[in-house]
Amino acid sequence: MKRSKMMEFGVGLFMLAGILGLVFLGLRVSGLGNGISGETFTLYADFANIGGLKPRSKVTLAGVQVGQVADVELDQEWFEARVTLKLDADLEGKLPRDTTAAILTSGLLGEQYLGLSVGGDPDTLANGDTIRDTQQALVLEELIQQFVSNMVRE
Amino acid sequence: MSDAMLVDLKGVRFSRGEKEIFRGVDLQVPRGKITAIMGPSGTGKTTLLKLIGGQLAPDSGSVCIAGQNVHRLPRRELFRLRRRMGMLFQSGALFSDLDVFENVAFPLRVHTDLPDAMIRDVVLMKLEAVGLRGARQLMPAELSGGMLRRVALARAVALDPELILYDEPFVGQDPISMGVLVQLIRKVNQALGLTAVVVSHDIKETLSIADYVYVISDGQVMAHGTPASLDVDQDPRVSQFIHGEPDGPVPFHYPAPDYFSDILAERAGS
Amino acid sequence: MNLVHRIAALGRGTLYLLESLGRAGIFLLQSSVGIPSREGWYLWLRQMHFVGVMSLAIVLVSGVFIGMVLSLQGYTILVDFGAEEALGQMVALSLLRELAPVVAALLFAGRAGSALTAEIGLMKATEQLSSMEMIGVDPLRRVVAPRLWAGFVSLPLLTVGFSVVGIWGGYLVGVEWLGVYEGAYWSGMQSSVGFFDDVGNGLVKSLVFALVVTWIAVFQGYDLIPTSEGISRATTRTVVYSSLAVLGLDFVLTTLMFGELG
């Protein structure tokens, strides 16, 4: 069987391009290796309503991404949403105990993310602690409902 | 079964859909001889070769080659048996993506571990025998029909088979290449001492090379014998075929209702 | 009486269908199982060229255009809600989950599938397959298997390529032309696209489509009636059957994969 270098080269290039494409989809598109590539520590936060927050939503501090939501589950006792956060290990033992977590929306209808803002408590949060002060998601329907009922009352 | 018979068909029945093609064919091919199978077109001669080659399985009856029942063999054994056979297809059936040299080298490459230099020697030898050593770089599409068949013959004998099956080797050939093919088949047989089965309806050419002839018609063996004995056979069906008479026991007309009533019926209907 | 005939015809059709499926199944098994020889690897490589590399141009060009259109349409809808930041996520998710696997498979069926059917069919019509059998080489292993595996490997790679150039095309239109903020395009994408949920499931889809399309193509080629009419019919059947199979299976797979993600 005659072998053709050009053809072998073409197929090799094709396979290589496919693998590179997959790497691109992994890193650039689905953001693997973003934010939480290195060491992390875990915090919990309970919310009355998380709106559209999902696992892999980002967690920001002063607008900078510092981690992401690892898990969302329902607390069967209090019927609240318990959100597990994975944060950059550099922040472990640096966040004050009265740090607040709020569910925010980028843009009017954009993705929802979790924004942290720090307080002034000298004590700090350690791995596995729970953030006490939380602010639930803004749900558009509730806002509208409030607005409408206010209008009616007036 | 006697050792002198390489191929032995016993009571072979085969049908395709509703149509019964063979209704109990008994046929023996003696070792080292050229056996011709003849018959009008449409009698399933090619089908018979495919039954011998194990590409089709009979509904009943048996096909034995060198004592092995072809259709009882597991797939792997069947393919091993086929290495001892060569088949020359009507169209030549060369691999269109390989050139002449690689076509002839193909069986050697897949079935032997010969080094390239030796494969080259064998291929050139086989091509020389069919007179196409100079055409080794051509692609099958560049060859004429007669040349295609000669290359196919070289490929069929590349592994020095014991049995070679020719499917209509003379169809559609001009007189010169027909003569070349007749001579080649005879030469190959004598030189290699192999057994050959020739399926054909070219009476003159076939009778000139065959040692023994079977005539098949209506799904059965109608007559068999040496070319000389068939030539003087008294059976009207045999003599019609052998002497090529247009009408006789094998009718000129395809079965149809009566001519006049058919025409009248058409008129009445319209 | 008429009813009896119709029921009989239905039964005949069903039996015929089951028989074809059975034959196709045995065919797939016989041609795909087995360890390839060195020669086999090379045959596979050649088919990778024929099936994969030669389909690259049409798949990539279509991918860019689809990504561009998606971005343009998405922008006009999203901008009404002031949510054009979600453009990247919309483009990426539509491509990865649906458009890339499905459109690439449809293009592949038209470009490579029909060619495979015609090629194998022509080999059958010119008795090349028969003569290969008589030489003692199994055409299922030598002719069909390399094509089957080449198709199975090529289509997922083509699908990846389709997604990548589609996302790039979306970027061109959305960011460079319509002026969506670049950071939002990528970060919106990254926060909503999951590697296993979206990229992975899209790949699983395209593996299934690859198997089905190539299987249909080589089987139609191997099983056709060896006349010129038979070849043209089988080629048409390859494209029709594989398109239907891809679209139908896509619905089933989507239900299984993304049904609960809602």
XYZ file of C-alpha atoms in Angstrom:
686
model
C 0.000 0.000 0.000
C 1.396 3.335 -1.004
C 1.661 5.838 1.779
C 1.120 9.507 1.319
C 2.876 11.869 3.698
C 0.510 14.708 2.829
C -2.519 12.646 3.728
C -1.016 11.434 6.998
C -0.088 14.989 7.844
C -3.593 16.196 7.066
C -5.213 13.609 9.294
C -2.744 14.343 12.074
C -3.532 18.035 11.832
C -7.247 17.256 11.881
C -6.954 15.201 15.076
C -4.762 17.860 16.681
C -7.212 20.618 15.769
C -10.035 18.586 17.290
C -8.175 18.135 20.564
C -7.183 21.802 20.685
C -10.794 22.722 20.005
C -11.870 20.602 22.959
C -9.301 22.325 25.158
C -10.651 25.674 23.994
C -14.197 24.603 24.832
C -13.009 23.467 28.244
C -10.947 26.488 29.229
C -12.339 29.457 27.401
C -15.993 28.496 26.987
C -16.915 26.501 30.060
C -14.343 28.229 32.239
C -12.728 25.125 33.671
C -9.671 26.151 35.574
C -11.184 29.578 36.219
C -11.250 31.006 39.721
C -11.196 27.797 41.678
C -8.361 26.077 39.923
C -6.170 25.993 43.023
C -6.823 25.379 46.688
C -10.235 26.347 48.031
C -12.069 26.518 51.321
C -15.765 26.123 51.968
C -18.323 28.511 53.430
C -22.066 28.094 53.742
C -24.821 30.658 53.449
C -28.567 30.264 54.016
C -31.018 32.208 51.898
C -34.782 32.628 52.037
C -34.814 32.632 48.252
C -31.947 32.139 45.853
C -33.786 33.095 42.671
C -31.770 31.843 39.718
C -28.522 31.011 41.506
C -27.053 27.734 40.280
C -24.002 25.640 40.970
C -21.046 27.257 39.142
C -22.485 30.744 39.518
C -19.664 33.056 40.412
C -18.933 34.549 43.810
C -17.466 38.045 43.820
C -15.927 40.343 46.342
C -15.844 43.985 45.324
C -16.673 42.820 41.820
C -13.677 40.486 41.588
C -14.391 36.799 41.235
C -13.115 34.958 44.293
C -14.883 31.627 43.944
C -18.018 29.893 42.818
C -21.158 28.239 44.065
C -20.445 24.559 44.556
C -23.849 23.307 45.573
C -27.388 24.419 46.331
C -29.674 22.332 48.513
C -32.835 22.724 50.558
C -32.527 22.810 54.331
C -35.308 20.433 55.349
C -35.609 21.929 58.847
C -35.934 25.627 58.136
C -36.997 25.337 54.518
C -34.270 27.606 53.390
C -31.766 27.255 50.596
C -28.342 26.233 51.801
C -25.644 27.369 49.393
C -22.146 25.911 49.503
C -19.426 28.301 48.371
C -15.926 27.372 47.314
C -13.623 30.318 47.792
C -10.020 30.973 46.994
C -7.844 29.545 49.774
C -5.937 32.824 49.996
C -8.998 34.361 51.651
C -9.234 31.729 54.367
C -9.139 33.417 57.771
C -9.276 36.898 56.280
C -12.996 37.489 55.769
C -14.619 39.171 58.804
C -17.331 37.265 60.650
C -19.974 39.849 59.744
C -19.410 39.477 55.988
C -22.704 39.644 54.124
C -23.726 37.641 51.063
C -26.229 38.997 48.559
C -27.657 37.464 45.435
C -27.258 39.988 42.649
C -28.096 40.125 38.988
C -25.767 41.351 36.290
C -27.829 43.569 34.049
C -31.575 43.590 34.300
C -32.145 39.985 33.270
C -28.593 38.670 33.210
C -27.079 35.831 35.174
C -27.326 35.833 38.945
C -24.262 35.717 41.119
C -23.333 35.945 44.734
C -21.713 39.135 45.932
C -19.842 39.291 49.231
C -19.261 42.501 51.115
C -17.066 42.681 54.183
C -17.900 44.182 57.573
C -15.580 45.239 60.371
C -15.625 42.352 62.847
C -12.129 41.428 64.047
C -13.130 37.740 64.172
C -12.819 35.928 60.837
C -14.677 33.132 59.052
C -12.934 29.763 58.980
C -13.373 26.781 56.709
C -16.899 25.335 57.131
C -18.409 28.414 58.779
C -21.764 29.833 57.803
C -22.374 33.402 56.694
C -25.155 34.768 58.928
C -26.084 37.927 57.176
C -27.624 37.210 53.825
C -29.802 39.068 51.414
C -32.164 37.049 49.266
C -32.558 37.332 45.544
C -34.745 39.982 44.031
C -37.620 38.227 42.397
C -39.175 40.353 39.714
C -42.711 39.079 40.286
C -42.581 39.976 43.977
C -41.339 43.445 43.167
C -44.135 43.984 40.703
C -46.664 42.643 43.173
C -45.485 45.053 45.858
C -45.555 47.909 43.399
C -49.074 47.079 42.273
C -50.449 46.682 45.804
C -48.876 49.988 46.796
C -50.576 51.636 43.845
C -53.913 50.157 44.859
C -53.542 51.342 48.460
C -52.876 54.871 47.314
C -16.392 -39.179 -3.068
C -13.431 -40.036 -5.151
C -10.158 -38.193 -4.835
C -10.138 -37.343 -8.506
C -13.049 -34.954 -8.018
C -12.143 -31.558 -6.598
C -15.622 -30.068 -6.594
C -18.720 -32.134 -5.930
C -22.261 -30.776 -6.002
C -25.026 -33.066 -4.803
C -28.727 -32.288 -5.198
C -28.236 -28.542 -4.972
C -31.432 -26.540 -4.801
C -31.471 -22.792 -4.746
C -34.190 -20.230 -5.155
C -34.190 -16.496 -5.177
C -37.475 -15.151 -3.879
C -40.283 -17.061 -5.564
C -38.111 -18.095 -8.468
C -36.493 -21.497 -8.307
C -33.114 -21.320 -9.970
C -31.737 -24.790 -9.336
C -33.844 -27.876 -8.803
C -31.355 -30.491 -7.771
C -28.072 -30.061 -9.596
C -25.460 -32.848 -9.440
C -22.117 -31.908 -10.845
C -18.516 -33.060 -10.474
C -15.359 -31.234 -11.420
C -12.364 -33.503 -11.974
C -8.991 -32.422 -10.638
C -6.586 -30.886 -13.156
C -9.143 -30.565 -15.929
C -11.136 -27.727 -17.459
C -14.817 -28.251 -16.852
C -17.275 -26.016 -18.665
C -20.745 -25.200 -17.440
C -22.917 -23.969 -20.257
C -26.473 -22.977 -20.739
C -28.696 -20.247 -22.069
C -28.375 -16.889 -20.347
C -30.575 -16.493 -17.305
C -30.077 -20.057 -16.114
C -28.054 -18.957 -13.105
C -24.592 -19.998 -14.169
C -23.001 -17.174 -12.202
C -25.124 -18.180 -9.230
C -23.645 -21.650 -9.512
C -20.131 -20.225 -9.241
C -21.154 -18.216 -6.202
C -22.510 -21.405 -4.642
C -19.176 -23.118 -5.264
C -17.295 -20.136 -3.839
C -19.507 -20.159 -0.757
C -20.846 -16.653 -1.371
C -24.370 -18.035 -1.537
C -25.774 -20.966 0.396
C -28.029 -23.571 -1.247
C -31.510 -24.246 0.144
C -30.652 -27.934 0.236
C -27.985 -30.242 -1.090
C -24.250 -29.959 -0.581
C -21.227 -28.368 -2.211
C -17.939 -30.049 -1.354
C -14.504 -28.835 -2.297
C -11.666 -31.261 -1.650
C -13.959 -33.124 0.711
C -14.990 -30.075 2.765
C -18.600 -28.994 2.753
C -18.309 -25.329 1.852
C -21.467 -24.222 3.605
C -20.789 -26.046 6.846
C -17.454 -24.296 7.341
C -17.185 -21.485 9.862
C -16.528 -18.069 8.323
C -12.816 -18.125 9.116
C -12.317 -21.586 7.616
C -14.265 -20.558 4.543
C -11.950 -17.615 3.980
C -8.978 -19.921 4.402
C -10.418 -22.296 1.822
C -10.928 -19.412 -0.583
C -7.207 -18.735 -0.611
C -6.907 -21.976 -2.544
C -9.381 -20.715 -5.129
C -9.199 -17.980 -7.688
C -12.135 -16.410 -9.397
C -12.231 -14.371 -12.540
C -15.255 -12.109 -12.538
C -17.176 -11.113 -15.612
C -16.191 -7.463 -15.234
C -12.695 -8.213 -13.989
C -13.614 -6.625 -10.650
C -10.232 -4.990 -10.170
C -9.971 -2.693 -7.154
C -10.459 0.710 -8.671
C -8.356 2.537 -6.086
C -5.240 0.425 -6.748
C -3.079 0.334 -9.865
C -2.442 -2.817 -11.885
C 0.654 -3.782 -9.912
C -1.059 -3.374 -6.535
C -4.113 -5.263 -7.742
C -2.025 -8.309 -8.556
C 0.019 -7.844 -5.391
C -3.121 -7.615 -3.242
C -3.636 -11.335 -2.495
C 0.095 -11.717 -1.816
C 0.165 -8.797 0.587
C -2.837 -9.919 2.599
C -2.060 -13.621 2.733
C 1.709 -13.865 2.837
C 4.552 -12.218 4.714
C 6.790 -12.079 1.670
C 9.245 -9.186 1.545
C 8.511 -6.424 -0.957
C 11.264 -7.512 -3.339
C 9.826 -10.992 -3.600
C 6.287 -9.711 -4.060
C 7.591 -7.583 -6.905
C 9.163 -10.614 -8.566
C 6.000 -12.677 -8.295
C 3.769 -9.867 -9.547
C 5.993 -9.163 -12.528
C 6.061 -12.877 -13.311
C 2.274 -13.091 -13.283
C 1.906 -9.900 -15.317
C 4.454 -11.193 -17.832
C 2.362 -14.345 -18.228
C -0.661 -12.270 -19.269
C 1.505 -9.929 -21.340
C 0.838 -6.796 -19.295
C 4.125 -6.280 -17.482
C 4.386 -2.900 -19.183
C 0.987 -1.777 -17.926
C 1.777 -2.191 -14.252
C 1.441 1.512 -13.425
C -1.915 2.030 -15.109
C -5.108 2.382 -13.110
C -7.987 -0.018 -13.900
C -9.999 2.856 -15.418
C -7.303 3.234 -18.099
C -7.513 -0.385 -19.287
C -9.666 -1.902 -22.013
C -12.131 -4.673 -21.173
C -9.814 -7.407 -22.412
C -6.842 -6.026 -20.508
C -8.949 -5.791 -17.351
C -9.698 -9.477 -17.582
C -6.083 -10.353 -18.180
C -5.009 -8.395 -15.104
C -7.809 -10.055 -13.155
C -6.531 -13.425 -14.348
C -3.035 -12.545 -13.154
C -4.517 -11.585 -9.795
C -6.608 -14.760 -9.610
C -3.518 -16.944 -10.069
C -1.218 -14.808 -7.895
C -1.410 -17.261 -4.999
C -1.166 -20.317 -7.302
C -4.631 -21.641 -6.452
C -5.764 -25.220 -6.967
C -9.094 -24.216 -8.393
C -9.976 -21.331 -10.599
C -13.477 -20.243 -11.504
C -14.087 -18.260 -14.685
C -17.313 -16.302 -14.917
C -18.204 -15.624 -18.571
C -14.602 -14.901 -19.562
C -15.437 -14.298 -23.238
C -18.473 -12.050 -23.008
C -18.220 -8.789 -24.927
C -14.691 -9.336 -26.198
C -13.482 -8.558 -29.670
C -12.175 -11.584 -31.603
C -8.534 -10.795 -30.862
C -8.817 -10.491 -27.102
C -11.183 -13.477 -27.121
C -8.437 -15.485 -28.802
C -5.906 -14.167 -26.298
C -8.099 -15.180 -23.377
C -8.784 -18.658 -24.750
C -5.098 -19.205 -25.174
C -4.311 -17.803 -21.728
C -6.826 -19.988 -19.937
C -5.473 -23.062 -21.638
C -1.870 -22.033 -20.973
C -2.496 -21.240 -17.307
C -4.161 -24.589 -16.856
C -1.384 -26.544 -18.436
C 1.428 -24.604 -16.808
C 0.060 -24.665 -13.276
C -1.866 -27.940 -13.513
C -4.868 -26.401 -11.831
C -8.496 -27.273 -11.989
C -10.743 -24.867 -13.817
C -14.466 -24.277 -14.031
C -15.541 -22.127 -16.960
C -19.044 -20.743 -17.033
C -19.944 -19.494 -20.464
C -22.415 -19.473 -23.285
C -19.829 -18.864 -25.978
C -20.038 -22.349 -27.418
C -17.191 -22.407 -29.877
C -14.536 -20.983 -27.576
C -15.658 -22.972 -24.576
C -15.818 -26.283 -26.405
C -12.334 -25.657 -27.744
C -10.754 -25.568 -24.294
C -13.038 -27.708 -22.134
C -12.271 -31.294 -21.184
C -15.773 -31.934 -19.934
C -19.024 -30.026 -20.401
C -22.217 -29.692 -18.382
C -25.244 -28.106 -20.035
C -27.691 -26.564 -17.612
C -31.232 -25.628 -18.424
C -34.405 -25.207 -16.381
C -32.491 -25.501 -13.131
C -31.155 -28.948 -13.893
C -28.260 -30.582 -15.648
C -29.655 -31.253 -19.095
C -26.663 -33.096 -20.485
C -23.019 -33.699 -19.753
C -20.132 -35.263 -21.560
C -17.006 -34.495 -23.489
C -17.246 -31.790 -26.162
C -17.123 -34.441 -28.876
C -19.986 -36.467 -27.453
C -22.194 -33.403 -26.945
C -21.647 -32.296 -30.484
C -23.447 -35.412 -31.745
C -26.004 -35.565 -28.930
C -29.455 -36.533 -30.204
C -31.450 -34.610 -27.561
C -33.101 -31.743 -29.482
C -32.619 -29.313 -26.591
C -28.905 -30.042 -26.451
C -28.413 -29.805 -30.159
C -30.388 -26.560 -30.312
C -28.038 -25.027 -27.790
C -24.817 -26.497 -29.090
C -25.570 -25.539 -32.659
C -27.183 -22.239 -31.795
C -30.559 -22.626 -33.499
C -32.877 -19.672 -32.802
C -36.073 -21.645 -32.202
C -36.647 -25.142 -30.931
C -37.460 -26.733 -27.609
C -36.198 -23.487 -26.048
C -38.801 -21.191 -27.580
C -38.049 -17.894 -29.245
C -41.105 -16.331 -27.603
C -41.380 -15.431 -23.956
C -44.516 -17.200 -22.642
C -47.541 -15.086 -23.672
C -51.244 -15.527 -24.353
C -52.314 -16.315 -27.886
C -51.146 -13.615 -30.308
C -54.477 -12.852 -32.005
C -56.648 -12.945 -28.927
C -54.091 -10.672 -27.210
C -54.378 -8.048 -29.952
C -58.162 -8.300 -30.055
C -58.366 -8.025 -26.273
C -56.394 -4.814 -26.406
C -58.788 -3.363 -28.986
C -61.859 -4.435 -27.047
C -60.464 -2.898 -23.908
C -59.802 0.553 -25.379
C -61.272 -8.997 2.038
C -59.630 -5.655 1.428
C -59.017 -5.280 5.139
C -57.358 -8.670 5.297
C -55.026 -7.591 2.505
C -54.151 -4.389 4.271
C -53.431 -6.127 7.552
C -51.292 -8.633 5.678
C -49.435 -5.784 3.996
C -48.831 -4.183 7.377
C -47.497 -7.462 8.708
C -45.286 -7.910 5.675
C -43.926 -4.400 6.102
C -43.203 -4.986 9.771
C -41.448 -8.272 9.078
C -39.392 -6.643 6.342
C -38.425 -3.804 8.679
C -37.431 -6.200 11.453
C -35.445 -8.303 9.024
C -33.569 -5.257 7.724
C -32.841 -4.107 11.254
C -31.590 -7.567 12.119
C -29.328 -7.681 9.107
C -28.053 -4.184 9.839
C -27.320 -5.206 13.431
C -25.387 -8.324 12.470
C -23.603 -6.283 9.844
C -22.543 -3.694 12.430
C -21.346 -6.368 14.812
C -19.361 -8.279 12.207
C -17.661 -5.219 10.840
C -16.872 -3.332 14.019
C -15.644 -6.092 16.303
C -12.048 -7.210 15.995
C -8.544 -5.926 16.405
C -7.211 -4.058 13.402
C -3.902 -5.094 11.886
C -1.203 -2.575 11.002
C -2.685 -2.483 7.542
C -6.072 -1.845 9.128
C -4.771 1.212 10.931
C -3.558 2.611 7.675
C -6.862 1.938 5.950
C -8.553 3.758 8.818
C -6.190 6.681 8.401
C -7.051 6.924 4.723
C -10.736 6.969 5.513
C -10.160 9.592 8.196
C -8.808 11.734 5.415
C -11.665 10.970 3.075
C -14.443 11.185 5.654
C -13.079 13.687 8.149
C -10.588 16.057 6.610
C -12.561 16.418 3.396
C -15.694 17.381 5.376
C -13.823 19.962 7.408
C -14.320 22.886 5.037
C -18.086 22.648 4.731
C -18.537 22.055 8.462
C -16.328 24.958 9.522
C -17.805 27.431 7.054
C -21.330 26.490 8.127
C -20.268 26.789 11.756
C -19.026 30.354 11.355
C -22.216 31.421 9.617
C -24.483 29.751 12.136
C -22.598 31.346 15.009
C -22.891 34.740 13.320
C -26.601 34.413 12.656
C -27.214 33.144 16.166
C -25.426 36.136 17.601
C -27.301 38.591 15.411
C -30.713 37.112 16.144
C -29.915 36.669 19.812
C -28.782 40.257 20.124
C -31.967 41.717 18.628
C -34.057 39.676 21.067
C -31.894 40.172 24.154
C -31.389 43.896 23.639
C -35.132 44.444 24.146
C -34.741 43.118 27.676
C -31.480 44.915 28.248
C -29.867 41.538 28.628
C -27.341 41.597 25.825
C -24.740 40.524 28.398
C -26.298 37.076 28.126
C -25.388 36.871 24.428
C -22.258 34.784 24.942
C -24.093 32.302 27.093
C -26.940 32.026 24.610
C -24.642 31.472 21.635
C -22.479 28.947 23.465
C -25.319 26.939 24.939
C -27.320 26.746 21.701
C -24.236 25.666 19.808
C -22.865 23.168 22.284
C -26.122 21.518 23.226
C -28.020 21.498 19.962
C -26.803 23.185 16.847
C -23.269 21.878 16.605
C -24.087 18.173 17.074
C -27.200 18.277 14.904
C -26.096 20.533 12.068
C -22.661 18.932 11.859
C -24.321 15.505 11.704
C -26.697 16.618 8.963
C -23.857 18.120 6.932
C -21.806 15.005 7.551
C -24.629 12.802 6.301
C -24.854 14.843 3.131
C -21.147 15.189 2.507
C -19.538 11.996 3.799
C -22.485 9.628 4.298
C -23.736 9.794 0.739
C -20.191 9.440 -0.572
C -19.638 6.340 1.563
C -22.852 4.757 0.310
C -22.032 5.512 -3.320
C -18.457 4.287 -2.975
C -19.313 0.989 -1.315
C -22.282 0.571 -3.645
C -20.093 1.033 -6.675
C -17.610 -1.480 -5.300
C -20.486 -3.903 -4.933
C -21.878 -3.195 -8.406
C -18.473 -3.745 -10.011
C -18.085 -7.014 -8.068
C -15.082 -5.663 -6.164
C -16.596 -6.795 -2.869
C -17.327 -10.246 -4.277
C -13.860 -10.612 -5.674
C -12.380 -9.517 -2.368
C -14.371 -12.261 -0.664
C -13.110 -14.776 -3.188
C -9.533 -13.697 -2.580
C -10.216 -14.630 1.011
C -10.416 -11.133 2.462
C -13.516 -10.196 4.394
C -14.859 -6.951 2.889
C -16.606 -6.216 6.172
C -13.227 -5.983 7.830
C -11.305 -4.425 4.992
C -13.796 -2.059 3.378
C -16.536 -1.429 5.908
C -14.734 -1.396 9.260
C -12.230 1.397 8.482
C -15.038 3.577 7.137
C -17.241 2.897 10.121
C -14.525 3.779 12.609
C -13.386 6.786 10.632
C -16.913 8.177 10.656
C -17.292 7.417 14.346
C -14.145 9.359 15.209
C -14.496 12.147 12.644
C -17.922 13.498 13.426
C -17.247 14.337 17.103
C -14.067 16.134 16.036
C -15.990 18.011 13.371
C -18.622 18.895 15.956
C -15.989 20.350 18.252
C -14.668 22.377 15.339
C -18.182 23.549 14.519
C -18.738 24.774 18.102
C -15.408 26.557 18.266
C -15.797 28.459 15.012
C -19.462 29.111 15.814
C -18.573 30.733 19.128
C -15.911 32.714 17.328
C -18.439 33.774 14.668
C -20.809 34.837 17.439
C -17.993 36.827 19.004
C -17.262 38.562 15.702
C -20.835 39.710 15.251
C -21.736 40.313 18.887
C -18.589 41.932 20.206
C -16.772 43.341 17.211
C -19.795 44.515 15.291
C -22.725 45.043 17.654
C -20.555 46.209 20.520
C -21.464 43.816 23.320
C -18.905 44.145 26.111
C -16.217 41.549 25.476
C -15.779 40.571 29.112
C -19.503 39.929 29.448
C -19.510 37.741 26.340
C -16.886 35.397 27.758
C -17.696 35.509 31.455
C -21.419 35.028 30.892
C -20.468 32.013 28.835
C -18.064 30.647 31.400
C -20.456 30.945 34.304
C -23.283 29.129 32.560
C -21.560 26.521 30.409
C -20.632 23.365 32.242
C -17.900 21.247 30.779
C -19.575 17.939 31.507
C -23.186 19.089 31.322
C -22.940 20.980 28.075
C -19.704 20.222 26.243
C -19.755 16.608 27.412
C -23.393 15.959 26.598
C -22.970 17.613 23.211
C -20.085 15.257 22.528
C -22.108 12.240 23.609
C -24.823 13.340 21.216
C -22.388 13.648 18.368
C -20.889 10.228 19.129
C -24.371 8.718 18.873
C -25.069 10.608 15.654
C -21.690 9.572 14.263
C -22.426 5.921 14.874
C -25.922 6.110 13.425
C -25.071 8.155 10.333
C -22.015 6.106 9.411
C -23.810 2.874 10.133
C -26.720 3.839 7.877
C -24.328 5.005 5.159
C -22.149 1.908 5.001
C -25.074 -0.467 5.432
C -27.043 1.177 2.638
C -23.978 0.897 0.444
C -23.348 -2.730 1.321
C -26.967 -3.807 1.099
C -28.075 -2.013 -2.048
C -29.217 -3.559 -5.302
C -26.093 -3.325 -7.481
C -27.454 -1.301 -10.384
C -27.078 2.380 -11.160
C -30.658 2.943 -10.055
C -30.007 1.007 -6.854
C -26.981 3.153 -6.047
C -28.814 6.417 -6.578
C -31.719 5.238 -4.453
C -29.465 4.023 -1.668
C -27.591 7.322 -1.650
C -30.851 9.206 -1.286
C -31.965 6.801 1.437
C -28.735 7.385 3.343
C -29.322 11.122 3.480
C -33.040 10.838 4.261
C -32.746 8.101 6.885
C -29.767 9.592 8.626
C -31.306 13.067 8.737
C -34.483 11.674 10.240
C -32.551 9.501 12.653
C -30.408 12.433 13.771
C -33.373 14.735 14.376
C -35.427 12.045 16.092
C -32.579 10.839 18.277
C -31.730 14.424 19.118
C -35.130 14.852 20.713
C -34.764 11.635 22.687
C -31.237 12.463 23.826
C -32.175 16.017 24.735
C -35.038 14.745 26.868
C -32.709 12.335 28.640
C -29.853 14.792 29.100
C -31.392 18.189 29.629
C -34.939 17.244 30.569
C -34.394 17.782 34.270
C -31.963 20.643 33.916
C -34.866 22.750 32.543
